[in-house]
Amino acid sequence: MFIQVICLLQAERLPRYRRSHWDPKMDREDGISYQHKRLPREAVEAMTWEELKAQPIKEYCPKNEMQKLEEMFWNLKMIEAEHQAYTNRFHELSCLLPNMVPSEAKKVDRYIWGLTPQIRGMVTSAEPTTPEKAILLAANLTDEMIRMGALTKKQAGEKRKMMEFQGKKANNDARKDYGTAKNFVMATTKRKPYNGQLPKCNKCNYHHHGNCNVCNKCKKYGHT
């Protein structure tokens, strides 16, 4: 578990300025960095287990990063039928932030709180005593809700279609707005009264001498 915590800190929540100076050659296969050997061996051996666990957090997660994680954990919720994704993220954050779930009871309560409303009440009524029991019950209820059609899993294709639909709708709305604005301008534009001496043509309603000129583009009279 401790190795997993370090791996998470290195790979996922590692701040950019730390990651930019990271040297992969300094890493062991288990994810623990040789850079931690800057401490004398005697100092490491004299550490308590709690002090040792605090070292990677101190190294890779400054206070502002930890606050972001705490906010993320506080707002973590299960979306639709994505039970596995929610559970995995819950494990990661509870491992990184044990102070937010200091006991088994607190962990159970926090896990149930983030479940989707369709199953949250049933899991609460069952009063699971351990996180494992709560997770297993939530998984079974999620599967049952999927079979009943009360919950659905969004596939990648569905998300892509929705994005395409939204994009087309936005383009259509933009065209409608442009057409409306154009019609408005045309309707509100008033022709200035003619104050010249040329006679008005009964054919094109413009003032000129001789025959009406034909437009080379639209083949209509009166505007050339």
GROMACS .gro file of C-alpha atoms in nm:
model
  224
    1MET     CA    1   0.000   0.000   0.000
    2PHE     CA    2   0.282   0.242   0.084
    3ILE     CA    3   0.444   0.179  -0.255
    4GLN     CA    4   0.111   0.250  -0.425
    5VAL     CA    5   0.086   0.582  -0.242
    6ILE     CA    6   0.431   0.685  -0.364
    7CYS     CA    7   0.350   0.578  -0.720
    8LEU     CA    8   0.033   0.786  -0.713
    9LEU     CA    9   0.219   1.087  -0.583
   10GLN     CA   10   0.485   1.053  -0.850
   11ALA     CA   11   0.270   0.970  -1.151
   12GLU     CA   12  -0.060   1.146  -1.095
   13ARG     CA   13  -0.048   1.428  -0.843
   14LEU     CA   14   0.314   1.527  -0.890
   15PRO     CA   15   0.328   1.905  -0.945
   16ARG     CA   16   0.459   2.023  -1.281
   17TYR     CA   17   0.766   2.192  -1.143
   18ARG     CA   18   0.861   1.868  -0.969
   19ARG     CA   19   0.787   1.655  -1.274
   20SER     CA   20   1.002   1.874  -1.497
   21HIS     CA   21   1.307   1.796  -1.283
   22TRP     CA   22   1.226   1.428  -1.246
   23ASP     CA   23   1.495   1.185  -1.355
   24PRO     CA   24   1.346   0.845  -1.452
   25LYS     CA   25   1.689   0.683  -1.420
   26MET     CA   26   1.677   0.751  -1.049
   27ASP     CA   27   1.365   0.535  -1.005
   28ARG     CA   28   1.353   0.175  -0.895
   29GLU     CA   29   1.105  -0.068  -1.048
   30ASP     CA   30   0.881  -0.050  -0.741
   31GLY     CA   31   0.831   0.325  -0.791
   32ILE     CA   32   1.044   0.444  -0.496
   33SER     CA   33   1.300   0.703  -0.594
   34TYR     CA   34   1.669   0.679  -0.515
   35GLN     CA   35   1.657   1.053  -0.465
   36HIS     CA   36   1.523   0.986  -0.117
   37LYS     CA   37   1.868   0.854  -0.027
   38ARG     CA   38   1.980   1.211   0.022
   39LEU     CA   39   1.891   1.148   0.386
   40PRO     CA   40   2.160   0.968   0.585
   41ARG     CA   41   2.087   0.601   0.645
   42GLU     CA   42   2.098   0.655   1.020
   43ALA     CA   43   1.831   0.925   0.994
   44VAL     CA   44   1.605   0.700   0.788
   45GLU     CA   45   1.643   0.408   1.029
   46ALA     CA   46   1.563   0.636   1.321
   47MET     CA   47   1.232   0.742   1.167
   48THR     CA   48   0.902   0.607   1.288
   49TRP     CA   49   0.667   0.450   1.037
   50GLU     CA   50   0.447   0.762   1.037
   51GLU     CA   51   0.748   0.988   0.973
   52LEU     CA   52   0.864   0.764   0.689
   53LYS     CA   53   0.521   0.770   0.525
   54ALA     CA   54   0.516   1.149   0.547
   55GLN     CA   55   0.839   1.188   0.345
   56PRO     CA   56   0.702   1.132  -0.008
   57ILE     CA   57   0.399   1.349   0.068
   58LYS     CA   58   0.627   1.626   0.190
   59GLU     CA   59   0.848   1.584  -0.117
   60TYR     CA   60   0.586   1.570  -0.390
   61CYS     CA   61   0.270   1.732  -0.253
   62PRO     CA   62   0.307   2.082  -0.107
   63LYS     CA   63   0.024   2.231   0.093
   64ASN     CA   64  -0.158   2.386  -0.203
   65GLU     CA   65  -0.159   2.053  -0.388
   66MET     CA   66  -0.294   1.873  -0.083
   67GLN     CA   67  -0.573   2.129  -0.055
   68LYS     CA   68  -0.671   2.061  -0.416
   69LEU     CA   69  -0.685   1.688  -0.342
   70GLU     CA   70  -0.896   1.746  -0.033
   71GLU     CA   71  -1.144   1.952  -0.233
   72MET     CA   72  -1.151   1.682  -0.501
   73PHE     CA   73  -1.215   1.412  -0.239
   74TRP     CA   74  -1.487   1.618  -0.073
   75ASN     CA   75  -1.672   1.661  -0.406
   76LEU     CA   76  -1.613   1.308  -0.536
   77LYS     CA   77  -1.938   1.151  -0.658
   78MET     CA   78  -2.043   0.850  -0.860
   79ILE     CA   79  -2.173   0.947  -1.206
   80GLU     CA   80  -2.455   0.737  -1.352
   81ALA     CA   81  -2.348   0.369  -1.348
   82GLU     CA   82  -1.972   0.433  -1.329
   83HIS     CA   83  -1.933   0.242  -1.003
   84GLN     CA   84  -1.587   0.103  -1.078
   85ALA     CA   85  -1.443   0.441  -1.172
   86TYR     CA   86  -1.586   0.598  -0.857
   87THR     CA   87  -1.454   0.318  -0.635
   88ASN     CA   88  -1.106   0.332  -0.786
   89ARG     CA   89  -1.086   0.707  -0.737
   90PHE     CA   90  -1.218   0.674  -0.384
   91HIS     CA   91  -0.941   0.423  -0.300
   92GLU     CA   92  -0.673   0.652  -0.443
   93LEU     CA   93  -0.788   0.964  -0.260
   94SER     CA   94  -0.854   0.787   0.070
   95CYS     CA   95  -0.502   0.647   0.048
   96LEU     CA   96  -0.353   0.991  -0.017
   97LEU     CA   97  -0.573   1.166   0.241
   98PRO     CA   98  -0.614   0.931   0.537
   99ASN     CA   99  -0.690   1.227   0.764
  100MET     CA  100  -1.023   1.273   0.585
  101VAL     CA  101  -1.130   0.915   0.659
  102PRO     CA  102  -0.948   0.838   0.986
  103SER     CA  103  -1.161   0.534   1.073
  104GLU     CA  104  -1.343   0.250   0.901
  105ALA     CA  105  -1.678   0.405   0.994
  106LYS     CA  106  -1.580   0.741   0.843
  107LYS     CA  107  -1.462   0.568   0.527
  108VAL     CA  108  -1.793   0.383   0.494
  109ASP     CA  109  -1.992   0.702   0.546
  110ARG     CA  110  -1.786   0.898   0.294
  111TYR     CA  111  -1.810   0.620   0.035
  112ILE     CA  112  -2.189   0.594   0.069
  113TRP     CA  113  -2.226   0.973   0.055
  114GLY     CA  114  -2.076   0.983  -0.295
  115LEU     CA  115  -2.288   0.704  -0.443
  116THR     CA  116  -2.547   0.782  -0.707
  117PRO     CA  117  -2.891   0.859  -0.555
  118GLN     CA  118  -3.050   0.551  -0.716
  119ILE     CA  119  -2.857   0.317  -0.484
  120ARG     CA  120  -2.741   0.541  -0.199
  121GLY     CA  121  -3.052   0.492   0.012
  122MET     CA  122  -3.045   0.113  -0.021
  123VAL     CA  123  -2.679   0.093   0.077
  124THR     CA  124  -2.744   0.322   0.375
  125SER     CA  125  -3.037   0.106   0.489
  126ALA     CA  126  -2.818  -0.205   0.482
  127GLU     CA  127  -2.580  -0.041   0.733
  128PRO     CA  128  -2.255  -0.198   0.607
  129THR     CA  129  -1.987  -0.208   0.876
  130THR     CA  130  -1.678  -0.211   0.651
  131PRO     CA  131  -1.582  -0.035   0.327
  132GLU     CA  132  -1.551  -0.374   0.156
  133LYS     CA  133  -1.913  -0.461   0.235
  134ALA     CA  134  -2.033  -0.120   0.120
  135ILE     CA  135  -1.841  -0.150  -0.208
  136LEU     CA  136  -1.968  -0.502  -0.279
  137LEU     CA  137  -2.328  -0.405  -0.207
  138ALA     CA  138  -2.301  -0.092  -0.422
  139ALA     CA  139  -2.156  -0.297  -0.709
  140ASN     CA  140  -2.441  -0.550  -0.695
  141LEU     CA  141  -2.706  -0.279  -0.676
  142THR     CA  142  -2.548  -0.092  -0.968
  143ASP     CA  143  -2.556  -0.405  -1.184
  144GLU     CA  144  -2.919  -0.461  -1.092
  145MET     CA  145  -3.009  -0.101  -1.175
  146ILE     CA  146  -2.840  -0.137  -1.513
  147ARG     CA  147  -3.044  -0.450  -1.587
  148MET     CA  148  -3.363  -0.267  -1.488
  149GLY     CA  149  -3.271   0.032  -1.704
  150ALA     CA  150  -3.260   0.272  -1.410
  151LEU     CA  151  -2.890   0.339  -1.469
  152THR     CA  152  -2.695   0.348  -1.793
  153LYS     CA  153  -2.330   0.350  -1.886
  154LYS     CA  154  -2.232   0.610  -2.141
  155GLN     CA  155  -2.020   0.463  -2.416
  156ALA     CA  156  -1.745   0.653  -2.594
  157GLY     CA  157  -1.947   0.649  -2.917
  158GLU     CA  158  -2.248   0.802  -2.746
  159LYS     CA  159  -2.034   1.080  -2.602
  160ARG     CA  160  -1.885   1.149  -2.946
  161LYS     CA  161  -2.231   1.161  -3.109
  162MET     CA  162  -2.353   1.399  -2.841
  163MET     CA  163  -2.055   1.628  -2.900
  164GLU     CA  164  -2.115   1.619  -3.277
  165PHE     CA  165  -2.485   1.695  -3.226
  166GLN     CA  166  -2.404   1.989  -3.001
  167GLY     CA  167  -2.153   2.118  -3.256
  168LYS     CA  168  -2.406   2.097  -3.543
  169LYS     CA  169  -2.673   2.262  -3.330
  170ALA     CA  170  -2.438   2.548  -3.248
  171ASN     CA  171  -2.360   2.597  -3.619
  172ASN     CA  172  -2.730   2.594  -3.711
  173ASP     CA  173  -2.809   2.845  -3.438
  174ALA     CA  174  -2.529   3.069  -3.563
  175ARG     CA  175  -2.670   3.055  -3.920
  176LYS     CA  176  -3.020   3.138  -3.793
  177ASP     CA  177  -2.886   3.433  -3.597
  178TYR     CA  178  -2.696   3.557  -3.902
  179GLY     CA  179  -3.005   3.524  -4.125
  180THR     CA  180  -3.225   3.704  -3.874
  181ALA     CA  181  -2.976   3.988  -3.840
  182LYS     CA  182  -2.942   4.016  -4.219
  183ASN     CA  183  -3.319   4.032  -4.270
  184PHE     CA  184  -3.347   4.289  -3.995
  185VAL     CA  185  -3.087   4.512  -4.160
  186MET     CA  186  -3.255   4.479  -4.499
  187ALA     CA  187  -3.597   4.555  -4.353
  188THR     CA  188  -3.484   4.855  -4.155
  189THR     CA  189  -3.265   5.010  -4.425
  190LYS     CA  190  -3.459   5.297  -4.585
  191ARG     CA  191  -3.393   5.424  -4.936
  192LYS     CA  192  -3.304   5.790  -4.952
  193PRO     CA  193  -3.546   6.003  -5.156
  194TYR     CA  194  -3.426   6.106  -5.502
  195ASN     CA  195  -3.377   6.482  -5.537
  196GLY     CA  196  -3.229   6.493  -5.890
  197GLN     CA  197  -3.370   6.606  -6.226
  198LEU     CA  198  -3.381   6.268  -6.409
  199PRO     CA  199  -3.720   6.121  -6.493
  200LYS     CA  200  -3.841   5.809  -6.312
  201CYS     CA  201  -3.849   5.489  -6.518
  202ASN     CA  202  -4.177   5.296  -6.496
  203LYS     CA  203  -3.994   4.969  -6.565
  204CYS     CA  204  -3.727   4.966  -6.295
  205ASN     CA  205  -3.855   5.250  -6.075
  206TYR     CA  206  -3.517   5.424  -6.092
  207HIS     CA  207  -3.442   5.769  -6.234
  208HIS     CA  208  -3.246   5.770  -6.562
  209HIS     CA  209  -3.253   5.861  -6.933
  210GLY     CA  210  -3.295   5.607  -7.208
  211ASN     CA  211  -3.327   5.230  -7.172
  212CYS     CA  212  -3.269   5.036  -6.846
  213ASN     CA  213  -2.925   4.886  -6.800
  214VAL     CA  214  -2.906   4.510  -6.737
  215CYS     CA  215  -2.676   4.379  -6.463
  216ASN     CA  216  -2.413   4.140  -6.603
  217LYS     CA  217  -2.426   3.925  -6.286
  218CYS     CA  218  -2.792   3.886  -6.197
  219LYS     CA  219  -2.943   3.994  -6.535
  220LYS     CA  220  -3.183   4.231  -6.358
  221TYR     CA  221  -3.263   4.597  -6.420
  222GLY     CA  222  -3.231   4.903  -6.206
  223HIS     CA  223  -2.904   4.882  -6.008
  224THR     CA  224  -2.631   4.942  -6.266
   0.00000   0.00000   0.00000
